[in-house]
Coordinates of C-alpha atoms and ligand atoms in Angstrom, one line a residue:
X615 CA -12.5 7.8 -8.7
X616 CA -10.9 10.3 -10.0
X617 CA -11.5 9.9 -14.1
X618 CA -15.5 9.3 -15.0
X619 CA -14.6 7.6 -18.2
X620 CA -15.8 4.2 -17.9
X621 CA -16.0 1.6 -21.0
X622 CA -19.2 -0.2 -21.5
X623 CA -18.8 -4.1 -22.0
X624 CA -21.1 -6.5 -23.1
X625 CA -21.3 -9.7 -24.8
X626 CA -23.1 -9.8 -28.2
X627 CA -24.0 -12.9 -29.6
X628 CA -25.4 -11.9 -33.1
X629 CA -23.1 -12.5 -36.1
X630 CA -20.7 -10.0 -37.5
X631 CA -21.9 -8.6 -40.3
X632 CA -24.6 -7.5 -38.1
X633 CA -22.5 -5.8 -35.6
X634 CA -21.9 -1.9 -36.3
X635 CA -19.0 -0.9 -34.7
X636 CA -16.1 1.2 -36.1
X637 CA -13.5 -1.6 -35.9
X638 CA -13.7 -5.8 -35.9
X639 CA -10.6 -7.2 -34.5
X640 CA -9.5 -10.8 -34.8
X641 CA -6.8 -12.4 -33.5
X642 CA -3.9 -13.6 -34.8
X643 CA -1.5 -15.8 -33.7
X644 CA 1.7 -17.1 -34.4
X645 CA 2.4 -20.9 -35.2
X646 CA 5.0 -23.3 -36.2
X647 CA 3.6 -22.8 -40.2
X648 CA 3.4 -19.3 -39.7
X649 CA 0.6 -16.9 -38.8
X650 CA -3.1 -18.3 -38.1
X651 CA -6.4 -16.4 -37.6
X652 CA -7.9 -17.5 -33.9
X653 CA -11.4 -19.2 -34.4
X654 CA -14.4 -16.7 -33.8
X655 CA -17.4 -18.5 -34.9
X656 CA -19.6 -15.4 -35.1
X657 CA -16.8 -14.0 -37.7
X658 CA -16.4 -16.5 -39.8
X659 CA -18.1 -14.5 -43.3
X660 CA -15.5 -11.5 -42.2
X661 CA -12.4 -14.0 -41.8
X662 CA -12.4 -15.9 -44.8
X663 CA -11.6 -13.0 -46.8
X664 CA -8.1 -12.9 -44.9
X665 CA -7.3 -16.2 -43.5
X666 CA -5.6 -17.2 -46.8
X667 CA -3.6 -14.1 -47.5
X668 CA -2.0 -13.4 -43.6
X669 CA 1.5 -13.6 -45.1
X670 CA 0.8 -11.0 -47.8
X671 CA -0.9 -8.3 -45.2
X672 CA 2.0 -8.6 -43.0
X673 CA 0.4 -10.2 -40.2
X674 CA 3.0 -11.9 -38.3
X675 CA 1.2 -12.6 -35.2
X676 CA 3.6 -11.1 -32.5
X677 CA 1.7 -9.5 -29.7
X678 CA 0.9 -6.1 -30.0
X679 CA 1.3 -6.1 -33.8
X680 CA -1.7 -4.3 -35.2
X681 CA -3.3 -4.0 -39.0
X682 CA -6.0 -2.3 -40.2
X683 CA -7.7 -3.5 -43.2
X684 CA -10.7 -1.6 -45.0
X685 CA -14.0 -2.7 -44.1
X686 CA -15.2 -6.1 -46.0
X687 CA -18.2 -5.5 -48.0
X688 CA -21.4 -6.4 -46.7
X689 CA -20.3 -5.8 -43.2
X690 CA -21.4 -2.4 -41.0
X691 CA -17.9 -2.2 -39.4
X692 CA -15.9 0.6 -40.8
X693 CA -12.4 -1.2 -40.6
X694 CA -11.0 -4.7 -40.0
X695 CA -7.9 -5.0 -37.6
X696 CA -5.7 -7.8 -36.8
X697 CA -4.6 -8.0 -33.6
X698 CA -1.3 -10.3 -32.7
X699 CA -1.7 -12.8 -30.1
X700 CA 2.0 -14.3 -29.6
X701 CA 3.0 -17.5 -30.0
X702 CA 0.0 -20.9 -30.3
X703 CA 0.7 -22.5 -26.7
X704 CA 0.3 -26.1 -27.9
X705 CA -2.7 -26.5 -25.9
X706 CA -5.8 -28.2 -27.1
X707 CA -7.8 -25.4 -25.7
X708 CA -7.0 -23.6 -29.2
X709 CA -3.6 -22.7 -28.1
X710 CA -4.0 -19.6 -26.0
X711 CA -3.9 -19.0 -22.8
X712 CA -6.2 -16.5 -21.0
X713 CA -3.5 -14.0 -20.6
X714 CA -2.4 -14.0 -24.1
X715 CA -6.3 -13.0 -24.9
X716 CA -6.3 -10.0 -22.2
X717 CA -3.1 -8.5 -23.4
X718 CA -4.4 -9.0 -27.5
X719 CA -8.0 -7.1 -26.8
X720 CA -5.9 -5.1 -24.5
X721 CA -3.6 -3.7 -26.7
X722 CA -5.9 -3.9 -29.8
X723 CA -8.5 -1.5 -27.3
X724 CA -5.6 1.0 -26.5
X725 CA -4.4 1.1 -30.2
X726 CA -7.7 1.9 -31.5
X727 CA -8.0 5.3 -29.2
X728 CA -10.0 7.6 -30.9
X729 CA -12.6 4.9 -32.2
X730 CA -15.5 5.1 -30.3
X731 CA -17.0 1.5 -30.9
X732 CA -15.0 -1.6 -31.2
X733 CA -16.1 -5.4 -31.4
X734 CA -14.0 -8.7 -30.7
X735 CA -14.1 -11.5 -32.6
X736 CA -11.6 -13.2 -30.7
X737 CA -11.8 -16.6 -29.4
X738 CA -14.6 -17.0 -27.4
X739 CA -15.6 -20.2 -26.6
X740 CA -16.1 -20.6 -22.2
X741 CA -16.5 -18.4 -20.2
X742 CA -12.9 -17.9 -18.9
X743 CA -12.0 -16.8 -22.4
X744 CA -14.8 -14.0 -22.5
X745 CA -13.9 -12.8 -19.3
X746 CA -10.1 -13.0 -20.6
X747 CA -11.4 -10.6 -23.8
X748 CA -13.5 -8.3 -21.5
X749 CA -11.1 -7.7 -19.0
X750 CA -8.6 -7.4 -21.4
X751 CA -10.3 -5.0 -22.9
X752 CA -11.4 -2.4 -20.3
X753 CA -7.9 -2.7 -19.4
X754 CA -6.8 -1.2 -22.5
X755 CA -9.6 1.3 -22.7
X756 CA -7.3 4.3 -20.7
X757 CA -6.0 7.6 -21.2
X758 CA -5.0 10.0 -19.0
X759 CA -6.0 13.8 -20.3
X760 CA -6.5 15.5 -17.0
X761 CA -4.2 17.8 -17.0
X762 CA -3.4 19.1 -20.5
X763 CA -3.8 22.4 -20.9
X764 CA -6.8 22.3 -24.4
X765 CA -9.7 21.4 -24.0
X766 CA -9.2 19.3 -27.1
X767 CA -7.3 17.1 -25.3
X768 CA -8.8 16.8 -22.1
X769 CA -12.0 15.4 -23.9
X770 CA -10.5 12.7 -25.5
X771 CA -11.6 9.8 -24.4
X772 CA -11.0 5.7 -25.1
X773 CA -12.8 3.3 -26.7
X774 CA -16.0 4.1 -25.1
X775 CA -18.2 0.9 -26.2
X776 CA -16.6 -2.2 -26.3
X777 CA -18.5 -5.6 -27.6
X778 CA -17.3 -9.2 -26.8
X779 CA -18.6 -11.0 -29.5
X780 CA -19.6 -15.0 -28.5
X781 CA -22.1 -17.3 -28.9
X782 CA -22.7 -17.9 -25.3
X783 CA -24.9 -16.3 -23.5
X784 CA -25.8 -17.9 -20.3
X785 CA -25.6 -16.0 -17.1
X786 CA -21.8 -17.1 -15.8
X787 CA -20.9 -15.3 -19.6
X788 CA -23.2 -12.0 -18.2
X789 CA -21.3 -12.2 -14.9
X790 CA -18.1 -12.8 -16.0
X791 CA -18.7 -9.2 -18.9
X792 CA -19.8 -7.4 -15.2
X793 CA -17.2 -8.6 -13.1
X794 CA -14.6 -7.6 -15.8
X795 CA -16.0 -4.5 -15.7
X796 CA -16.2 -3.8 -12.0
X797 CA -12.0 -5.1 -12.2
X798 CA -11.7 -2.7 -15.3
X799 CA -13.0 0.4 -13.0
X800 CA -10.1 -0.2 -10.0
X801 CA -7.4 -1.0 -12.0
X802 CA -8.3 2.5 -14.1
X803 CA -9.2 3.8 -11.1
X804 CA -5.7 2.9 -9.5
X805 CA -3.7 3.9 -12.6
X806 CA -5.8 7.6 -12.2
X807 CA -4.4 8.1 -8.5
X808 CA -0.7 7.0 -9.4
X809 CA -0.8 9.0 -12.2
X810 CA -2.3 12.1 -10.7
X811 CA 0.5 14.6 -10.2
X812 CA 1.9 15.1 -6.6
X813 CA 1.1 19.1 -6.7
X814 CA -2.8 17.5 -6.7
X815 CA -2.5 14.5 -4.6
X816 CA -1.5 14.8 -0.8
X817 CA -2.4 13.0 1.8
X818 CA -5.7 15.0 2.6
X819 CA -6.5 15.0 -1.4
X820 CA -6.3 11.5 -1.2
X821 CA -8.5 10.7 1.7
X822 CA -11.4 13.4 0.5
X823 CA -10.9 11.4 -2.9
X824 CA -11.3 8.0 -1.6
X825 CA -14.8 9.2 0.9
X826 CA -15.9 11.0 -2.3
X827 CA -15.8 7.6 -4.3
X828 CA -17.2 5.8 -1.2
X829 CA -20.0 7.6 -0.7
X830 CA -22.2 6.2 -3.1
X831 CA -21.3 2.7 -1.4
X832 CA -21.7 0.7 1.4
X833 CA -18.1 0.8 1.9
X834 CA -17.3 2.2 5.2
X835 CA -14.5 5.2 6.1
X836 CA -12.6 6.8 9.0
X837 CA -10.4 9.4 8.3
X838 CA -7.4 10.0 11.6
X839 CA -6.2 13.8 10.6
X840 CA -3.0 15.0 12.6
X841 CA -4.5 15.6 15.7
X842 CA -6.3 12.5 15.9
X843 CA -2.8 10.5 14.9
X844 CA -0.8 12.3 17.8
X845 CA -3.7 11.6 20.3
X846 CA -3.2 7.7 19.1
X847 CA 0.3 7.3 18.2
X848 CA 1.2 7.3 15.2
X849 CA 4.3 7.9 15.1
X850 CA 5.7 6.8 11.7
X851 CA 2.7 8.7 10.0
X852 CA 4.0 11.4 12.0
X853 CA 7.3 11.6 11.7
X854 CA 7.6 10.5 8.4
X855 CA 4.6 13.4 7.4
X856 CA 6.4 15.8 9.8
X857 CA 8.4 17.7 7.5
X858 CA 6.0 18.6 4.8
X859 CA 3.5 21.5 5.2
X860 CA 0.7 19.0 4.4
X861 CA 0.0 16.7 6.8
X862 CA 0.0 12.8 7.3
X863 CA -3.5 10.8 7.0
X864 CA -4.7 7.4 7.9
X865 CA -7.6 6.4 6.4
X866 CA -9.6 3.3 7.4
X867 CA -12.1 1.3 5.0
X868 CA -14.4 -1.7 5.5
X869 CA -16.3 -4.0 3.5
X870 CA -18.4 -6.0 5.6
X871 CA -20.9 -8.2 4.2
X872 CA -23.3 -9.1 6.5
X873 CA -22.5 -13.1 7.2
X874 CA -18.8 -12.8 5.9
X875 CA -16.8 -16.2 5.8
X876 CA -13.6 -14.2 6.3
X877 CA -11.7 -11.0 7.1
X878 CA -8.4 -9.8 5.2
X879 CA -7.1 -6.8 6.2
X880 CA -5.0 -4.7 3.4
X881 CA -2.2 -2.2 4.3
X882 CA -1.2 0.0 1.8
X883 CA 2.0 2.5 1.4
X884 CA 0.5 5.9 0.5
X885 CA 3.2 8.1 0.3
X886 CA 2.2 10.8 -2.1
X887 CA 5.6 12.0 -2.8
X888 CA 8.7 10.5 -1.8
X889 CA 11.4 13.1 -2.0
X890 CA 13.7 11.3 0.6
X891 CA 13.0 13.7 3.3
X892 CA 16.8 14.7 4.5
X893 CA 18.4 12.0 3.3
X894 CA 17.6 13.7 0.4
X895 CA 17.2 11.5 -2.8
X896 CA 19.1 12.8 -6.2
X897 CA 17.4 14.5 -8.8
X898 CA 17.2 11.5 -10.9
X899 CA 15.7 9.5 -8.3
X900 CA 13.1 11.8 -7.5
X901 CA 11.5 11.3 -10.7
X902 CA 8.8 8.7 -10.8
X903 CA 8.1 9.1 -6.6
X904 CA 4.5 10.1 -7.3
X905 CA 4.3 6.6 -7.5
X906 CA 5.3 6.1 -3.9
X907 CA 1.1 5.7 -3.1
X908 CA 0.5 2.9 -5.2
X909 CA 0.2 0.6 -2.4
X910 CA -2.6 2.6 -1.3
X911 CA -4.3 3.6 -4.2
X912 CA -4.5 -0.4 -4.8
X913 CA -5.8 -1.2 -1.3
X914 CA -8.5 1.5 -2.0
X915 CA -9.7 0.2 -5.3
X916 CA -9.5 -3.5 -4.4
X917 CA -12.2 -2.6 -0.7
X918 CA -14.5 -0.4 -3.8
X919 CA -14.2 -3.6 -6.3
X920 CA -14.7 -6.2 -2.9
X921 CA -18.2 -4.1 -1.9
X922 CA -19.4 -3.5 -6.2
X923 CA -18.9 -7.6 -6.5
X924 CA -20.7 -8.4 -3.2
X925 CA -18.1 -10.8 -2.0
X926 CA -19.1 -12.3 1.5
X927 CA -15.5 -11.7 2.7
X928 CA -15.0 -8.7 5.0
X929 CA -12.3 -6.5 3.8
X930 CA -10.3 -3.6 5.6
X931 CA -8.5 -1.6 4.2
X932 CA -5.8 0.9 5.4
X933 CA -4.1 3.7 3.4
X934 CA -1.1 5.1 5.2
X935 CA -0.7 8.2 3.8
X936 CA 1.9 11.0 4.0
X937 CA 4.5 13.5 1.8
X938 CA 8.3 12.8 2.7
X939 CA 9.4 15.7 2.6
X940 CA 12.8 18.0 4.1
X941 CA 12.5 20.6 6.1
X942 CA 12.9 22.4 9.8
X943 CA 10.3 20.0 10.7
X944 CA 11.0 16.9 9.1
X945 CA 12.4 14.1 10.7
X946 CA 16.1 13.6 11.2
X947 CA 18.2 10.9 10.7
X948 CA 19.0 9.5 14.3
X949 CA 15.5 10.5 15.2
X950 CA 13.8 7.9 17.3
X951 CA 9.9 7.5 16.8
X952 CA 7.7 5.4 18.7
X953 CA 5.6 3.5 16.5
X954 CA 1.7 2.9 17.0
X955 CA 1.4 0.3 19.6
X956 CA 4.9 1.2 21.4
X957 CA 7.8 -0.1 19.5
X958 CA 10.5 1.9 19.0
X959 CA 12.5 2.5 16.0
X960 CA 15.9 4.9 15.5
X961 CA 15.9 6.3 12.0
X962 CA 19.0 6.3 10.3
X963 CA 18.0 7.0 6.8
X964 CA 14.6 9.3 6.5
X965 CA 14.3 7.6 2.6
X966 CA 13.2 4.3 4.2
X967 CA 10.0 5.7 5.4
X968 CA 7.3 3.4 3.8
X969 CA 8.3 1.0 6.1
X970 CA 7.7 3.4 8.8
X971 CA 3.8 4.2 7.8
X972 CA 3.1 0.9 6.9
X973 CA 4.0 -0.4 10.5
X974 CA 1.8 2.0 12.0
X975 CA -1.0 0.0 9.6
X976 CA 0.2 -3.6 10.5
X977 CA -0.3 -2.8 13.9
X978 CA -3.7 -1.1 13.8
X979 CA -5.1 -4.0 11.5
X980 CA -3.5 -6.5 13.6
X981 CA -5.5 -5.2 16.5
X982 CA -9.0 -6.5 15.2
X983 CA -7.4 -9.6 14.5
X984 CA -8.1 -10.6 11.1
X985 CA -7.9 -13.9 9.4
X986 CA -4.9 -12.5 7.1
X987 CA -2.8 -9.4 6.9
X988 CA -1.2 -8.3 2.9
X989 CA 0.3 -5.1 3.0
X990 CA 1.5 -3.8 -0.7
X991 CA 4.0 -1.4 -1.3
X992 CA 6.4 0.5 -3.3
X993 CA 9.2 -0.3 -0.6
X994 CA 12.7 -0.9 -2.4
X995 CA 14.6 0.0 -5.2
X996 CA 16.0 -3.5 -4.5
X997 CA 12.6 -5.3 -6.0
X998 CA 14.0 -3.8 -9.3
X999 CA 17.3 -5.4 -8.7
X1000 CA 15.7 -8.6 -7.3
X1001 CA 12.9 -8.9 -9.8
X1002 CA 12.7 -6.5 -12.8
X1003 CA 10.0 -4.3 -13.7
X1004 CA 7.1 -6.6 -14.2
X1005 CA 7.6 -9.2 -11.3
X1006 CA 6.0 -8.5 -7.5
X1007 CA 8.0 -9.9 -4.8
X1008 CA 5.9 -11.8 -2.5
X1009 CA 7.3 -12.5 1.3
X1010 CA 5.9 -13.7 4.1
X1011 CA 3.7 -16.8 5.2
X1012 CA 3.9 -19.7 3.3
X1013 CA 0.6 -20.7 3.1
X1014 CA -1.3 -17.1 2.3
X1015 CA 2.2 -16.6 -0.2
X1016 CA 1.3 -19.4 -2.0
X1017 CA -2.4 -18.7 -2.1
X1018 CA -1.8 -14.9 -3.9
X1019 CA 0.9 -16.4 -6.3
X1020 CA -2.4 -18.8 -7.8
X1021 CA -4.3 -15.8 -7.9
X1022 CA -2.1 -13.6 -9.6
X1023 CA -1.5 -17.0 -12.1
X1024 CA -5.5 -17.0 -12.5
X1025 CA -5.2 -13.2 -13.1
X1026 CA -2.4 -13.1 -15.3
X1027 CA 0.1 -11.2 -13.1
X1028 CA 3.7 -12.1 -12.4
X1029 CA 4.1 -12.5 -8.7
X1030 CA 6.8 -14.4 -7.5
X1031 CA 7.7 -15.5 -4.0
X1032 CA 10.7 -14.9 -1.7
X1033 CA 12.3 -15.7 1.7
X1034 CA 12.9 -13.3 4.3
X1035 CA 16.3 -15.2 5.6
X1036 CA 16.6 -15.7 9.6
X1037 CA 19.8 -13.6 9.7
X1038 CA 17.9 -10.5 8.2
X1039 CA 16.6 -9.0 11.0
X1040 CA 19.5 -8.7 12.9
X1041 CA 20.8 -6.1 10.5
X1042 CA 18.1 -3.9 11.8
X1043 CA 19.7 -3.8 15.3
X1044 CA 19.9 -0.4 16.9
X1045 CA 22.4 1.0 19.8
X1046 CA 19.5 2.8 21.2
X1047 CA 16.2 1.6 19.8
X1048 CA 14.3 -1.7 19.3
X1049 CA 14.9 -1.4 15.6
X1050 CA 16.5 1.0 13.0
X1051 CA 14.8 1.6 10.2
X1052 CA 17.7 0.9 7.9
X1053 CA 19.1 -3.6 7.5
X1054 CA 21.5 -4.7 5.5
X1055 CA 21.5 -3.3 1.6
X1056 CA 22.3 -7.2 0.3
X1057 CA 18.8 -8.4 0.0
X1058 CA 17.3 -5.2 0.5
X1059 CA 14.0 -6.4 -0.3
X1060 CA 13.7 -8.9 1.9
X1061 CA 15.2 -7.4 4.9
X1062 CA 12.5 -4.6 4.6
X1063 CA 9.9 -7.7 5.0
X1064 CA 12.1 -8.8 7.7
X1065 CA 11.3 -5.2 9.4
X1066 CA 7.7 -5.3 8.6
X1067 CA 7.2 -8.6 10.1
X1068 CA 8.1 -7.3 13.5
X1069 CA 5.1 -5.3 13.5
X1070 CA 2.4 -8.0 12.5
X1071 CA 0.6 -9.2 15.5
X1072 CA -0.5 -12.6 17.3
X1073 CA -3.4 -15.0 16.3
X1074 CA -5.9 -14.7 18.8
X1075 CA -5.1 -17.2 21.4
X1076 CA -1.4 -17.3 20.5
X1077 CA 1.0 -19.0 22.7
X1078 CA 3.5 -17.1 24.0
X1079 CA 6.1 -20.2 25.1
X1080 CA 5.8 -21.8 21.5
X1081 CA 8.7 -23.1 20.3
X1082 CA 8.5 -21.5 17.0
X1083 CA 7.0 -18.2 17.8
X1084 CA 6.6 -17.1 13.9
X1085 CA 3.8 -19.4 13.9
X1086 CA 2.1 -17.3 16.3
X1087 CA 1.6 -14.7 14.3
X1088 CA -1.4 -13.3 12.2
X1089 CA -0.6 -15.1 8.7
X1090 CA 1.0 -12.1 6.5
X1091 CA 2.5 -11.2 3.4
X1092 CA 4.2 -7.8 2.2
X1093 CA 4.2 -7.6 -1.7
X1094 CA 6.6 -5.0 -2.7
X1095 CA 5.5 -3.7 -6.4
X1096 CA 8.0 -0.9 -6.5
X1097 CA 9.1 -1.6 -10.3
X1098 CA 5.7 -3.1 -11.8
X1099 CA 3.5 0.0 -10.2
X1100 CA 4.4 2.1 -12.9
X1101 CA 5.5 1.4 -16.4
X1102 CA 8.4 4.4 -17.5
X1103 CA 8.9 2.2 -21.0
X1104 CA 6.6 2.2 -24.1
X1105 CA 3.3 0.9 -23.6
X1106 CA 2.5 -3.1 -24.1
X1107 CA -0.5 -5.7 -24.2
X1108 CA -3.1 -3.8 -22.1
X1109 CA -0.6 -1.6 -20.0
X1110 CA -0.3 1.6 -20.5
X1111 CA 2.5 3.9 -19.6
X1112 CA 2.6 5.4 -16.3
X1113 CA 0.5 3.6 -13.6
X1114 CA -0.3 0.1 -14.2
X1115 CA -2.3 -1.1 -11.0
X1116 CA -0.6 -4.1 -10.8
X1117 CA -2.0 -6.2 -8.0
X1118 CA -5.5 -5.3 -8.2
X1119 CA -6.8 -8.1 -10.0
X1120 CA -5.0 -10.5 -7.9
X1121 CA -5.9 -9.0 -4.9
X1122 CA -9.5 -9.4 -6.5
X1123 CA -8.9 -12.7 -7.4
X1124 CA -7.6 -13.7 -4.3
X1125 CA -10.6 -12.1 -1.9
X1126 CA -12.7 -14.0 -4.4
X1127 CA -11.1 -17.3 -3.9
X1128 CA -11.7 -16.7 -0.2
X1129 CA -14.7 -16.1 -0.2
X1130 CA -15.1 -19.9 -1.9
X1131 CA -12.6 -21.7 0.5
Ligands
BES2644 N1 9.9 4.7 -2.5 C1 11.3 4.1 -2.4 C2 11.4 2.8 -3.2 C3 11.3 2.9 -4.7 C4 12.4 3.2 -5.4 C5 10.1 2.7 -5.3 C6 12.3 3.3 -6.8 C7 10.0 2.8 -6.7 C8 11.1 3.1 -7.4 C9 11.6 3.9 -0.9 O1 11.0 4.7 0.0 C10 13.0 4.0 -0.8 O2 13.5 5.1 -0.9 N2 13.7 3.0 -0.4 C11 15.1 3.0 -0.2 C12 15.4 2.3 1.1 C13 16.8 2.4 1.6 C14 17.1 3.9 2.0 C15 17.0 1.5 2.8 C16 15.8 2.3 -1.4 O3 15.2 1.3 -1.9 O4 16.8 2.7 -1.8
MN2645 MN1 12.1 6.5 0.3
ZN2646 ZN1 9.2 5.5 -0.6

């Protein structure tokens, strides 16, 4: 989108010492006896020359551990690299797990920046383990130059051509090389728009960015602007917007497929800088809230990668975006705002504003009454508390919760679900509004989902006496990312630092198992 780097990926199914690339990477992993070399059948001339002496190169077979060798003799590959795989899984499947593959041709790709070609000889046998190494790979094929100041710099790119090598070559092995590359392009392309600076990404940026990239698709776009917002009422984008000199956007997207079998809606939290308006955030704390659109950025990559794989599920998408910002015209604690759709909601802290935006969203999806509502978001520092930096809270219906926790297992994310407890919303009670925008801080996570919730509308045909009126609703979930969207630490498996676009490929995934059910 905003980067037009893009790896190429194919599967090659000719033997090694044919392949000319500048590095071969195999696998190694670690077992009870020490390290192993992972079975690549296409690399078995290059591997015997090591297989016996692991110990005595240092190979240890942690993750992320890489060695380069010199090139074997006889072979066109300039240099041979061992990459660590982690710890044999006991499996008879060879003993690693998809994920364990992703994150070794991951981090292998990203450690060999500034090599132009690089071939895998890691295991290879189905198709779920190609599409493991593929995926893997493109993941770890990023860099971020943009904005250094030499051209030098800016023109370094990643591994540009990446090989998978395996002796299939049946058509599910040629889908699953595409389909990893189609995943590869949003999750880069999410990483770009977290990453990009907030002095370059506002909420206008953001929406010309995201028609720009649509353009050449069938994906569909509606921009609302400020005028259009106060004619509809939008009042969190508003308010929320209202103090910065650039102004709030909503930006619609749709996917649809001509005989779709479903329609998911997806909310995202664009906020493209989250000072803390005037309950001003310290210094500190304002570091890192460029990330505060990830939720966005996500929901726009995942409607691109939904129309680029074809799937016969019709996706919206809907960006909230806006700056939180202080000023004469921000919004001030005590404010009340009238949320789209009517509800009102008495702001007592203007730093819980994502909340705010994203309830405008819930209720403009909820109004075309879609099978399932997800809204993703960097909502609470409490995630972080709650869950770490590389676990997504899930929260919400049971039934859709459970479905996106398989998906993100198939995909190799960490999501993890979580209740919103009856007594939470009751800590949102106002003296003058229907809500505050501010619960309880115990469980700060989940009392934000506890908010959101109020905003997600009825099933079609909803009864209004039902006992349990919950049931009524449109099934939804609210995964909060707020720690995993960004990655402050050293760089790991096929993450890099900064941006991760976590969520994507389960979002992905999930849309694709949709489409199947
Ligand atoms: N964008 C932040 C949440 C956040 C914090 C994301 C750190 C990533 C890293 C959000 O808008 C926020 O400020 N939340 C407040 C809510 C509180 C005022 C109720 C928080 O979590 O402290
Ligand atoms: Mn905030
Ligand atoms: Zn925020």
């Amino acid at each position: 989108m905003i980067n037009d780097f893009k790896p190429t990926v194919s599967a090659v199914s000719s033997a090694v010492e044919k392949v000319d690339a500048d590095a071969l990477v195999l696998g190694v992993a670690k077992s009870p006896e020490g390290p192993v070399l992972l079975p690549n059948p296409l690399a078995d001339k290059a591997a015997k020359g090591v297989a016996d002496s692991l110990k005595a190169l240092g190979a240890s077979g942690s993750a992320d551990q890489l060695l380069r060798l010199p090139g074997v003799d006889g072979f066109k590959s300039e240099t041979l690299v061992l990459i660590g795989v982690g710890p044999l899984t006991g499996e008879p499947d060879g003993g690693v797990s998809p994920e364990a593959l992703r994150r070794a041709a991951g981090s292998a790709v990203r450690q060999l920046s500034g090599a132009d070609a690089v071939a895998l000889a890691l295991p290879a046998a189905t198709v779920e383990q190609v599409s493991a190494v593929a995926e893997g790979a493109v993941l770890g094929a990023y860099n971020f130059p943009h904005f250094r100041g030499s051209e030098e710099a800016r023109s370094k790119t990643p591994v540009a051509e990446i090989a998978v090598l395996t002796e299939l070559k049946d058509k599910h092995t040629k889908q699953a090389v595409s389909r990893a590359a189609v995943v590869g392009d949003a999750v880069r392309a999410t990483r770009d728009l977290v990453n990009t600076p907030p002095s370059h990404l506002y909420p206008e940026s953001f929406a010309e960015t995201v028609l720009q990239a649509a353009k050449s698709t069938k994906v569909k776009t509606k921009v609302w602007d400020v005028k259009d917002l106060q004619k509809e009422g939008f009042g969190g984008l508003l308010g929320v917007g209202g103090g910065s000199s650039r102004g709030p956007r909503m930006v619609r997207m749709e996917h649809s497929p001509s005989r779709p079998v479903a329609h998911i809606a997806l909310v995202g939290k664009g906020i493209t800088f989250d000072s803390g308006g005037l309950s001003l955030k310290p210094s500190n704390a304002m570091t890192t809230m460029k990330l505060d659109m990830a939720g966005a950025a996500s929901v726009a990559a995942v409607v691109l990668a939904a129309a680029e794989l074809n799937l016969p599920v019709k996706v919206t998408g809907w960006l909230c975006l806006a700056e939180n910002m202080p000023s004469a015209t921000a919004q001030r604690p005590e404010d009340v705002i009238t949320i789209y759709g009517g509800k009102t909601v008495e702001v007592l802290n203007t730093d819980a504003e994502g909340r705010l935006v994203l309830a405008d969203g819930i209720v403009a999806a909820s109004e075309e009454h879609p099978d399932a509502i997800i809204d993703i978001a960097t909502l609470t520092g409490a995630q972080m508390i709650a869950l770490g930096n590389r676990t997504v809270g899930a929260m919400g219906a049971e039934d859709l919760r459970e479905d996106l926790v398989d998906a993100a297992q198939e995909a190799g994310e960490s999501l993890w679900g979580m209740p919103i407890p009856e007594e939470a919303i009751s800590t949102f009670d106002s003296d003058v509004a229907d809500l505050t925008n501010t619960g309880a801080r115990e469980g700060g996570m989940l009392n934000a989902a506890a908010f959101l919730r109020e905003f997600v509308g009825q099933k079609p045909g909803a009864d209004p006496k039902a006992l349990d009126p919950e049931s009524q609703r449109i099934p939804w979930v609210h995964l909060d990312i707020a720690g995993p969207s960004f990655n402050s630490k050293g760089p790991w498996g096929y993450t890099p630092k900064g941006g991760t676009g976590v969520m994507v490929r389960t979002l992905i995934t999930y849309l694709e198992s949709a489409a199947k059910a």
